[in-house]
Coordinates of C-alpha atoms (C1' of nucleotides) in Angstrom, one line a residue:
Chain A
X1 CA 78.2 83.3 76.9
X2 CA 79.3 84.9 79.9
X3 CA 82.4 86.5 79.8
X4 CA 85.2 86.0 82.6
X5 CA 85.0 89.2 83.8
X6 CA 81.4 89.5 84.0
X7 CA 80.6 86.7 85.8
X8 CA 80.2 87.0 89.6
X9 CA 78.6 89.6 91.8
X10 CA 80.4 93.1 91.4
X11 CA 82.3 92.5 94.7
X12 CA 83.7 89.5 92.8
X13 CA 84.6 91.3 89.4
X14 CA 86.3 94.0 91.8
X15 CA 88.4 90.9 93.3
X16 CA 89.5 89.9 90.3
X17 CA 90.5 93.5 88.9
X18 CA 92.5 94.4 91.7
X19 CA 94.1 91.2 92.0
X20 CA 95.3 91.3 88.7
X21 CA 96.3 95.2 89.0
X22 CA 98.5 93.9 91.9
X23 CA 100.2 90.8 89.8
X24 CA 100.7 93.0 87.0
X25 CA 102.6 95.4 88.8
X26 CA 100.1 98.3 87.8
X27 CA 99.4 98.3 91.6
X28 CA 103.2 99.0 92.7
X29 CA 104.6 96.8 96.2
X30 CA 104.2 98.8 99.1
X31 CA 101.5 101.3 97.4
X32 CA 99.2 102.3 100.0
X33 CA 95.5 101.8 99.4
X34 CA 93.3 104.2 100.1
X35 CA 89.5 103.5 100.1
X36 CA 88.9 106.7 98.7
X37 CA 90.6 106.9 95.7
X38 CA 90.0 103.1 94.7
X39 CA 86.7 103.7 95.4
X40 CA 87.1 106.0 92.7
X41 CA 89.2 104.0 90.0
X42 CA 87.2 100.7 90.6
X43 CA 83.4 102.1 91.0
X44 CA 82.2 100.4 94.5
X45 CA 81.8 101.2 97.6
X46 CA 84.0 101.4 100.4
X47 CA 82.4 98.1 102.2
X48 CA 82.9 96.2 98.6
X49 CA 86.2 97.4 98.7
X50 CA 87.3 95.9 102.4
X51 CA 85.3 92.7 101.6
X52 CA 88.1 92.5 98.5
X53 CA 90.9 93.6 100.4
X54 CA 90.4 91.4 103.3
X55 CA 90.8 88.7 100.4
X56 CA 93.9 89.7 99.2
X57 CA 95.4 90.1 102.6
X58 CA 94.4 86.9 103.7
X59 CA 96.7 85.7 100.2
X60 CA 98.9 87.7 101.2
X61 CA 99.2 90.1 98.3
X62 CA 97.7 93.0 100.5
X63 CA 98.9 93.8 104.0
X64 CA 96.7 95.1 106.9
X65 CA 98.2 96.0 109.8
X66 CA 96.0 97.2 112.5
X67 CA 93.6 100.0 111.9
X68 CA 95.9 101.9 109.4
X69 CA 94.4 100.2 106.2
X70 CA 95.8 98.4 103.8
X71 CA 98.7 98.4 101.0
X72 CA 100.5 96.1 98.7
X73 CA 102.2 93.4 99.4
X74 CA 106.2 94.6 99.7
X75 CA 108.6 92.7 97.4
X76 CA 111.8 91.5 98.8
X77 CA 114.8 89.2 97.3
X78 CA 114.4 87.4 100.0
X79 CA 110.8 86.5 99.9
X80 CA 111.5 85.4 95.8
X81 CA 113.8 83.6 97.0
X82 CA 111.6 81.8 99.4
X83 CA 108.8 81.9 97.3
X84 CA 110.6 80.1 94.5
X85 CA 111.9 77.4 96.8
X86 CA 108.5 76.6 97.4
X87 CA 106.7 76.3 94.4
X88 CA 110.0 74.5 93.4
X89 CA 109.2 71.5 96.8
X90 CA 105.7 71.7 95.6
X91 CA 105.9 71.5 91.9
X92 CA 108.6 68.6 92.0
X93 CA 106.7 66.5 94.1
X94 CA 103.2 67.1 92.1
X95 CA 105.3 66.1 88.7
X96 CA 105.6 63.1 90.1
X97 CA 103.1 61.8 91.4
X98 CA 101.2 62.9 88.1
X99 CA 103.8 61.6 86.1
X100 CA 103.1 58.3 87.9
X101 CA 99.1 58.2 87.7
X102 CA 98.7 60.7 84.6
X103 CA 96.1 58.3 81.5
X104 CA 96.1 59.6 78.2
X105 CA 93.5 62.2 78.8
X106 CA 96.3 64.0 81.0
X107 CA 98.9 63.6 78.1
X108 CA 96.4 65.5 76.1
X109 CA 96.2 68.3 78.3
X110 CA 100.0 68.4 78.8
X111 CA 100.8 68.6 74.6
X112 CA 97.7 70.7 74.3
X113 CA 98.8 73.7 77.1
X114 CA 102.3 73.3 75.7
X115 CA 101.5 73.9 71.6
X116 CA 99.6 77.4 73.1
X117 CA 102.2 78.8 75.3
X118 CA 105.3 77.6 72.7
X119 CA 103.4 79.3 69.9
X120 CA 102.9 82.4 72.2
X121 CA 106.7 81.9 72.7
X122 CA 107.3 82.2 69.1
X123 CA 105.5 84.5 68.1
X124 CA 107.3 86.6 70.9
X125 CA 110.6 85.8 69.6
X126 CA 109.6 87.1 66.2
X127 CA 107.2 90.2 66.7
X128 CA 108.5 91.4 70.7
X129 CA 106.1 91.1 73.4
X130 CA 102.7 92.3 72.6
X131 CA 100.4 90.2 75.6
X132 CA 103.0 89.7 78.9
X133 CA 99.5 88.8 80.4
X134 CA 98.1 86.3 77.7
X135 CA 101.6 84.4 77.9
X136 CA 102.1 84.1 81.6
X137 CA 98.0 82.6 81.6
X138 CA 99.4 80.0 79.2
X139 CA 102.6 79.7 81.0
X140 CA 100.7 79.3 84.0
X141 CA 98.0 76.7 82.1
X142 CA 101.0 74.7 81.3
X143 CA 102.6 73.7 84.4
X144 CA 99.1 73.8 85.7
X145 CA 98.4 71.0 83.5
X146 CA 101.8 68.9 84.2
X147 CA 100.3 68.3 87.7
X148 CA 96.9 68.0 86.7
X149 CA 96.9 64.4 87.5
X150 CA 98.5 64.5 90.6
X151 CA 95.4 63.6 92.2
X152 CA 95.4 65.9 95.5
X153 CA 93.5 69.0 95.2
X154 CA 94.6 70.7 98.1
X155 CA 98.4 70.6 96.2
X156 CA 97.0 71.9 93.2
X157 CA 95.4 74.9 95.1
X158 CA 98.6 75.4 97.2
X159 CA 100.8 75.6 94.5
X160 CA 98.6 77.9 92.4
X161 CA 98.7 80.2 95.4
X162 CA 102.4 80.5 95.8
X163 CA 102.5 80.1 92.1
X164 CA 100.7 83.4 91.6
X165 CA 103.2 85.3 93.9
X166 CA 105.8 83.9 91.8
X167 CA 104.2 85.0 88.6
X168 CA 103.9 88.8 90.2
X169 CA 107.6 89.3 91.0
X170 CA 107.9 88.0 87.3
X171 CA 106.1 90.4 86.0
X172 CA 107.8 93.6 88.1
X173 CA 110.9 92.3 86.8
X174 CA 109.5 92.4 83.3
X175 CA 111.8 89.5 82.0
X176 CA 111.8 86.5 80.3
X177 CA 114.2 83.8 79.6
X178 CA 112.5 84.0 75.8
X179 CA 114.5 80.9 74.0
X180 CA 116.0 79.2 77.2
X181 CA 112.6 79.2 79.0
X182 CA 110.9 78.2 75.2
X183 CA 113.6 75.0 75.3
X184 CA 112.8 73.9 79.3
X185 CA 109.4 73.7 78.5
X186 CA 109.6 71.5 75.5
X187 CA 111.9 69.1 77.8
X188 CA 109.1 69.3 80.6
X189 CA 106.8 67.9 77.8
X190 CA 109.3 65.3 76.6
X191 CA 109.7 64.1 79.9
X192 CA 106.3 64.5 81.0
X193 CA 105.0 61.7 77.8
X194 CA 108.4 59.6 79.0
X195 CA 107.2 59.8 82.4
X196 CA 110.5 60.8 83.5
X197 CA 109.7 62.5 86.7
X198 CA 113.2 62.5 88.0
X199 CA 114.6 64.5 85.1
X200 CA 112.0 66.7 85.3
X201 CA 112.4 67.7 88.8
X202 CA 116.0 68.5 87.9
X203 CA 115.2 70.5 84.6
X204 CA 112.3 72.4 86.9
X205 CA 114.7 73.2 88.9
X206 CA 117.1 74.9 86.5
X207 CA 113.8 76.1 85.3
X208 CA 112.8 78.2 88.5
X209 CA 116.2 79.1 89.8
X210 CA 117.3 80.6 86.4
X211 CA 114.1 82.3 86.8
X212 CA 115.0 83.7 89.8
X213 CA 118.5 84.7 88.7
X214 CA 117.0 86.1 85.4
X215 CA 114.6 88.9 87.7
X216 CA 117.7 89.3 90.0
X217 CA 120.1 90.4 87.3
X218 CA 117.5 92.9 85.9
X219 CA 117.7 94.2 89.7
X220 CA 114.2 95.7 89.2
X221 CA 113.6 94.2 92.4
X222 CA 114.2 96.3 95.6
Chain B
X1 CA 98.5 93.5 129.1
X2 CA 96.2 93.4 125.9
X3 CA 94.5 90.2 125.8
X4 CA 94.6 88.3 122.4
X5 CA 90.8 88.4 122.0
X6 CA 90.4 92.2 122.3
X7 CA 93.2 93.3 120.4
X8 CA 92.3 94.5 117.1
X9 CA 89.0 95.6 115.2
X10 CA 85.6 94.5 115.8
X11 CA 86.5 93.0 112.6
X12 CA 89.4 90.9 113.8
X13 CA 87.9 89.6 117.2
X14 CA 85.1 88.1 115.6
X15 CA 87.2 86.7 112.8
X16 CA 88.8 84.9 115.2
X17 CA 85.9 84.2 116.9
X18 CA 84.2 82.8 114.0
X19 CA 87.5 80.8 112.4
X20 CA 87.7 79.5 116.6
X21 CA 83.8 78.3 116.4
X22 CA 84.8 76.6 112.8
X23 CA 87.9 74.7 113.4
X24 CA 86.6 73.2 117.2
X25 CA 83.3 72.0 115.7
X26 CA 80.4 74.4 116.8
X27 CA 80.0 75.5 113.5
X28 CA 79.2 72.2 111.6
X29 CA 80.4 71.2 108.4
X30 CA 77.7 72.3 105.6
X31 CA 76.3 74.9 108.1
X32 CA 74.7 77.4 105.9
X33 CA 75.7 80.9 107.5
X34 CA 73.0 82.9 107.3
X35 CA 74.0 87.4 108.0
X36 CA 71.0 87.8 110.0
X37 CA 71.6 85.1 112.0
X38 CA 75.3 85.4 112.6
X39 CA 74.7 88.9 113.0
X40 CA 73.0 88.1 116.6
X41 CA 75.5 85.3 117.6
X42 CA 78.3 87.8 117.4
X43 CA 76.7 91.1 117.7
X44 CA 78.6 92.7 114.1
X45 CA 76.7 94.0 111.0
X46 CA 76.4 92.7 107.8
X47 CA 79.0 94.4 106.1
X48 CA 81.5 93.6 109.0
X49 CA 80.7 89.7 109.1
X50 CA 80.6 89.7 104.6
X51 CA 84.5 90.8 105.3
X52 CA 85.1 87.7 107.7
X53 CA 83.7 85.4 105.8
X54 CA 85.3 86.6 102.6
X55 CA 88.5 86.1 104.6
X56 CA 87.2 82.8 105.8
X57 CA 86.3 81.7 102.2
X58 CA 90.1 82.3 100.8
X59 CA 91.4 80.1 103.8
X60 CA 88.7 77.5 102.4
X61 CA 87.3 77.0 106.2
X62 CA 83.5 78.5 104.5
X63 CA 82.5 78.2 100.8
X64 CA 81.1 81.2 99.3
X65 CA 79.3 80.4 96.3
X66 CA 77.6 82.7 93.5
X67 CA 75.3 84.8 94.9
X68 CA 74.0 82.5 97.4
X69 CA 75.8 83.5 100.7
X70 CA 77.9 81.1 102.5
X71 CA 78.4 77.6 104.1
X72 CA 80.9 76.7 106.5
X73 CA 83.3 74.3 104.4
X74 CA 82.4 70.6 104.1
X75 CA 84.6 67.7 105.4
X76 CA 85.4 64.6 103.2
X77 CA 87.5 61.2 104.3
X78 CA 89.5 62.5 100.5
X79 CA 89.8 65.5 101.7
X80 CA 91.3 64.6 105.2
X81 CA 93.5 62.0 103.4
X82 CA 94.5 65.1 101.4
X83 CA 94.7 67.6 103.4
X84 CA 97.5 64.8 105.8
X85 CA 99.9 64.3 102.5
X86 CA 100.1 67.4 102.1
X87 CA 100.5 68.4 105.8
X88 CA 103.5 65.6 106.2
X89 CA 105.4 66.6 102.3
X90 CA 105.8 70.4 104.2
X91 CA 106.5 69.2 107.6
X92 CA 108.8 66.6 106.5
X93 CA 110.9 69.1 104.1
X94 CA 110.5 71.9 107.1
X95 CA 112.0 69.5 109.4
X96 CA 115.1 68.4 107.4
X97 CA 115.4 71.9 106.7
X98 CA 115.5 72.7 110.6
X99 CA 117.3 69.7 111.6
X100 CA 120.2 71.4 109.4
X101 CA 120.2 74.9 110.5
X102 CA 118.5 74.5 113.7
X103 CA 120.8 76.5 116.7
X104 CA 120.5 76.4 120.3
X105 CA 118.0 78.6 120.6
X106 CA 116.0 76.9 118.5
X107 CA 117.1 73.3 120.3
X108 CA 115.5 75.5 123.5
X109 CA 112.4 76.4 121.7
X110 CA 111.9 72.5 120.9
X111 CA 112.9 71.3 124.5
X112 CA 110.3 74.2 126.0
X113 CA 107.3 73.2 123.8
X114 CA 107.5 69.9 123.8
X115 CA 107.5 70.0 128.1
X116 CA 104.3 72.2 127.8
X117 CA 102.9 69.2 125.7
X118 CA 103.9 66.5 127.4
X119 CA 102.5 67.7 130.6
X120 CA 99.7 68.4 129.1
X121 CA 99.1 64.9 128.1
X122 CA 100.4 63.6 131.3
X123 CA 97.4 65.7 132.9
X124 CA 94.9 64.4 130.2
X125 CA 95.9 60.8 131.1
X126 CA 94.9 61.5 134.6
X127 CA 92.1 64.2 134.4
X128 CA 90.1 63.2 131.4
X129 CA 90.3 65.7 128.5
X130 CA 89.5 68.9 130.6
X131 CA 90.5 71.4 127.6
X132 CA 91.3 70.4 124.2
X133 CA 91.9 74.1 123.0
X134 CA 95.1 74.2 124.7
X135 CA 95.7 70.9 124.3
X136 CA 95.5 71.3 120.4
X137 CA 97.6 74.9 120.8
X138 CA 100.6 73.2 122.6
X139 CA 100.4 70.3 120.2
X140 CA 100.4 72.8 117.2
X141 CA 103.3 74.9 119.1
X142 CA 105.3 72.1 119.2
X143 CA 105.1 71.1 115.6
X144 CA 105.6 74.9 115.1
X145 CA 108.9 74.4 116.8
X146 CA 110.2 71.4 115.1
X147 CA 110.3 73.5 112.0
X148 CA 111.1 76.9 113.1
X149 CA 115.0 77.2 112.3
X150 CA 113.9 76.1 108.3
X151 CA 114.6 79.6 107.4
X152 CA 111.6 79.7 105.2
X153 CA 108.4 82.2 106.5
X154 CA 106.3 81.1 103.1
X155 CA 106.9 77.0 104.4
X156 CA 106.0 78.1 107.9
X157 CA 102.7 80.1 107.2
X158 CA 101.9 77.6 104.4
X159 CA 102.5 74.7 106.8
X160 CA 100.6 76.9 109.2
X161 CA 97.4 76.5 107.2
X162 CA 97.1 73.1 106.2
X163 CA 98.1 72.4 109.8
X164 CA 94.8 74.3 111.2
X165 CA 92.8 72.2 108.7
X166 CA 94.2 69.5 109.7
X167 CA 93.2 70.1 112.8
X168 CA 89.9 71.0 112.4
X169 CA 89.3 67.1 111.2
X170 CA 90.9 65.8 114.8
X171 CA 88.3 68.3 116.5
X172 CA 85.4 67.1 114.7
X173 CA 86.5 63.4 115.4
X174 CA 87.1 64.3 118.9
X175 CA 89.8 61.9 118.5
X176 CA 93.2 61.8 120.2
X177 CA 95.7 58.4 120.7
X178 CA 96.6 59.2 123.9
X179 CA 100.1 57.4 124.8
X180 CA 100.9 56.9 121.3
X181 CA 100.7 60.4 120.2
X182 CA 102.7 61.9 123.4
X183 CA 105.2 58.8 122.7
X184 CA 105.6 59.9 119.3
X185 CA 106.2 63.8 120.1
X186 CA 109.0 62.6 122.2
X187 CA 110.8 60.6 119.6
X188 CA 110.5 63.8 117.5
X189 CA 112.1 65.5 120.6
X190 CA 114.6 63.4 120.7
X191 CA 115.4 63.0 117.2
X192 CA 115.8 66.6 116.6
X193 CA 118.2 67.0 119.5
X194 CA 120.1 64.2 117.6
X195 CA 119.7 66.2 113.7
X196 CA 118.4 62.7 112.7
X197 CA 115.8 64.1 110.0
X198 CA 115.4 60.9 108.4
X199 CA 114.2 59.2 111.3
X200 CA 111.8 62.1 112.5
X201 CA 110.7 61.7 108.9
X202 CA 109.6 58.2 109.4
X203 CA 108.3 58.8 113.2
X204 CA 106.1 62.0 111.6
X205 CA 104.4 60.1 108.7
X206 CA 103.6 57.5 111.3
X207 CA 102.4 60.3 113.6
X208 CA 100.3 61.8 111.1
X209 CA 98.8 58.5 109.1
X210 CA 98.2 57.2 112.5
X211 CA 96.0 60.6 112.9
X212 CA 94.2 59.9 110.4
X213 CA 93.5 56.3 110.5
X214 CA 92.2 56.8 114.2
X215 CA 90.0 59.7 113.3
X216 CA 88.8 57.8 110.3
X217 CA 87.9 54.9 112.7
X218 CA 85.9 56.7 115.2
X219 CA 83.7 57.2 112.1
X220 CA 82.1 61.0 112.6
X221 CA 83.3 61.9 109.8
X222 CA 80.9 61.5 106.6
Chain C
dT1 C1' 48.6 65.4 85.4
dC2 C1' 52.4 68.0 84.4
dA3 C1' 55.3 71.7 83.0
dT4 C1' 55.7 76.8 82.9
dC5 C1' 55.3 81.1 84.6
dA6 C1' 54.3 84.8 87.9
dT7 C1' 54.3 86.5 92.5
dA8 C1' 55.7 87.1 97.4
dG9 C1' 58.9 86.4 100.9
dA10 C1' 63.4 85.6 102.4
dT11 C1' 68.3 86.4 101.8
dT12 C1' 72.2 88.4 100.0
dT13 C1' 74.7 92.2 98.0
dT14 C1' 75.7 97.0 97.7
dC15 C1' 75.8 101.5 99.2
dG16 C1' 76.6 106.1 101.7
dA17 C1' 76.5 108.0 106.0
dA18 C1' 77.8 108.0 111.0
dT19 C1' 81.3 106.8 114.2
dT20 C1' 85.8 105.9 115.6
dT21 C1' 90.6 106.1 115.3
dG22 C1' 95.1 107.7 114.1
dC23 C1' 98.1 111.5 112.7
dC24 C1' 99.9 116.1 112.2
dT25 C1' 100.4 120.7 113.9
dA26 C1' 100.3 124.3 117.1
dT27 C1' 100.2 125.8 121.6
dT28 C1' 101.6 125.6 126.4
dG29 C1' 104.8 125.1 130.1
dA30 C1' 109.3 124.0 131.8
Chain D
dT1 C1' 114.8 124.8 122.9
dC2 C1' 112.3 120.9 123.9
dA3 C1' 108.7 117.7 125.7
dA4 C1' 103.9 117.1 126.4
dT5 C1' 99.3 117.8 125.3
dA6 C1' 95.2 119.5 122.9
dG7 C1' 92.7 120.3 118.8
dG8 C1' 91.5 119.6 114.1
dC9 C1' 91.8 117.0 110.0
dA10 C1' 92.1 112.8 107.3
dA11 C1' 91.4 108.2 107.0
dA12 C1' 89.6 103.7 108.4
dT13 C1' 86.0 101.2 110.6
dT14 C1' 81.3 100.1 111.5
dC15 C1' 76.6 100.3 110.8
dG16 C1' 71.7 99.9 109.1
dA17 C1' 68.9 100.6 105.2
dA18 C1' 68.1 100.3 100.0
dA19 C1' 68.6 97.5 96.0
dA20 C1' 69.3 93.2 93.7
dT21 C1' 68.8 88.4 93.7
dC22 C1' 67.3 83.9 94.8
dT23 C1' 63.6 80.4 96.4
dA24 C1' 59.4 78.6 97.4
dT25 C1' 54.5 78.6 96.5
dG26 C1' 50.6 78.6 93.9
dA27 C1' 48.1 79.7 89.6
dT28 C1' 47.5 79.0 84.6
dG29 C1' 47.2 76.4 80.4
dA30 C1' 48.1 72.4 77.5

DNA sequence: TCATCATAGATTTTCGAATTTGCCTATTGA
DNA sequence: TCAATAGGCAAATTCGAAAATCTATGATGA
């Protein structure tokens, strides 16, 4: 069975390494990248490493201005807020129109994503955080599955995109809503079998903004 | 005066060579892109042309799949009726958005673009369709402009994209509606001197369906 | 006849070195 | 003292060749 991060040429395996490094945070905003020494930590060559680079910039996790190289993507307040807003037009409007045309097969998807990520909630509550990176996948897997029956994959591929850059400035701020998030995402469910998409945009939006407040407060963010 | 096409790397001018050749058409749809090939048309190596097209391949315009090199991306009717929602849900938000906060300057910025389109479409009444590049530039600067006081640089790139797809369906359809386009982008004028985003709302998903449907009817694309 | 396997050729992927470019420091002249 | 310039070093960019992988063709055996 081949394994996630095995799969692909080595260029690819690279991508994905260094992608997640930067969403992580273990890559910090504004880091500059040197070909050298990531040649080094990751094990390819320089040409790999520009081929994956050039990637990233073009997602704009990694900048590249002119011939100076590369580095991380700076954070800004500003651009979380921006960033949130986003996901938050995108998101709403992909509830509904999956709430509209979701069958039963969708439903199954929605209470299935939701029993992982609220028993990775739990057991978070109970035993602290072991896995941030195991929980924001499921987290992720969940909304991803709300609009799974929206119907329009460019949406779907849009919002993960800016969904990912939400997900990083999550992790630098190293917060979580624990119980409040826990409770939002069992109403998303509710709503989702009731096929309330109204109430859902609104609880969404509490959902996102109080996310953004949350990393604000913890002022981790420069 | 550096001119835009040799500003930059090696890299960069053929990347917007290549991203050029896609979006007007001399690239076809399903191409396969073969290195050794490529690396005549544009006179790069290898390892400069694999960074390209791995830039390419995140903006979706080629697919790079496995180990089997790399196609330029394929064209659908779903896709174009996808790719049109999802270009009128941004520009429709950016535009209430802008309507709102939009100053003078930006009122200026509007007024300007929208003369260099009109008289462009004046002249392709008259002329014939001498040079759609520029014709397809002014008509993306003044969409550009419609939405350029929504305060938002994430809505604005992302719009950016989907726009340039987009518009890679009206080159390959070779389509334009002539009088009804150019009225259209002088109702939008007008309605954004007048803040009346509901209106330019309606007048845009017209705009764009219409797009659509006429390109669709010409029938080139499979 | 048909499926399976081996082999050769074509193509992609990866690498390390050569070239180019940018940056810092020291020297010169005013 | 300061501005300007040259030189040297560090880093990024670009290249072409070596290695790995895929694909098409033909041979083998049931």
């Amino acid at each position: 069975m081949a394994q996630n991060s095995d799969e692909g040429t080595i260029g690819d395996r690279a991508y994905r390494r260094i992608r997640g490094d930067i969403l992580q945070g273990r890559l910090a905003p504004g880091e500059k990248l040197k070909l050298d020494r990531l040649k080094e930590d990751y094990g390819v060559s320089v040409s790999t490493l520009r081929e994956v680079l050039s990637r990233l910039s073009s997602e704009k996790l990694v900048v590249a201005e002119g011939q100076r190289g590369f580095e991380v993507a700076p954070v800004s307040v500003e651009e979380l807020k921006d960033i949130a807003s986003l996901r938050l037009l995108l998101e709403v409007h992909a509830i509904a129109q999956s709430f509209q045309s979701g069958d039963m097969e969708w439903e199954a998807r929605v209470v299935a994503a939701h029993h992982k990520l609220a028993a990775m909630e739990e057991k978070k509550k109970s035993e602290g955080s072991p896995d941030n990176e195991t929980w924001k996948r499921y987290d992720w897997e969940f909304h991803q599955a709300l609009i799974s029956a929206c119907g329009s994959r460019e949406l779907m591929e849009t919002h993960g995109a800016v969904f990912d850059k939400y997900l990083r400035y999550q992790m630098l701020a190293l917060t979580d809503r624990g119980e409040i998030a826990a409770r939002e995402h069992r109403q998303l469910m509710e709503l989702a079998l009731k096929r309330d998409a109204a109430k859902a945009g609104e609880v969404l939006k509490a959902h996102i903004t109080g996310g953004v407040e949350h990393a604000l407060a913890v002022g981790r963010i420069v």
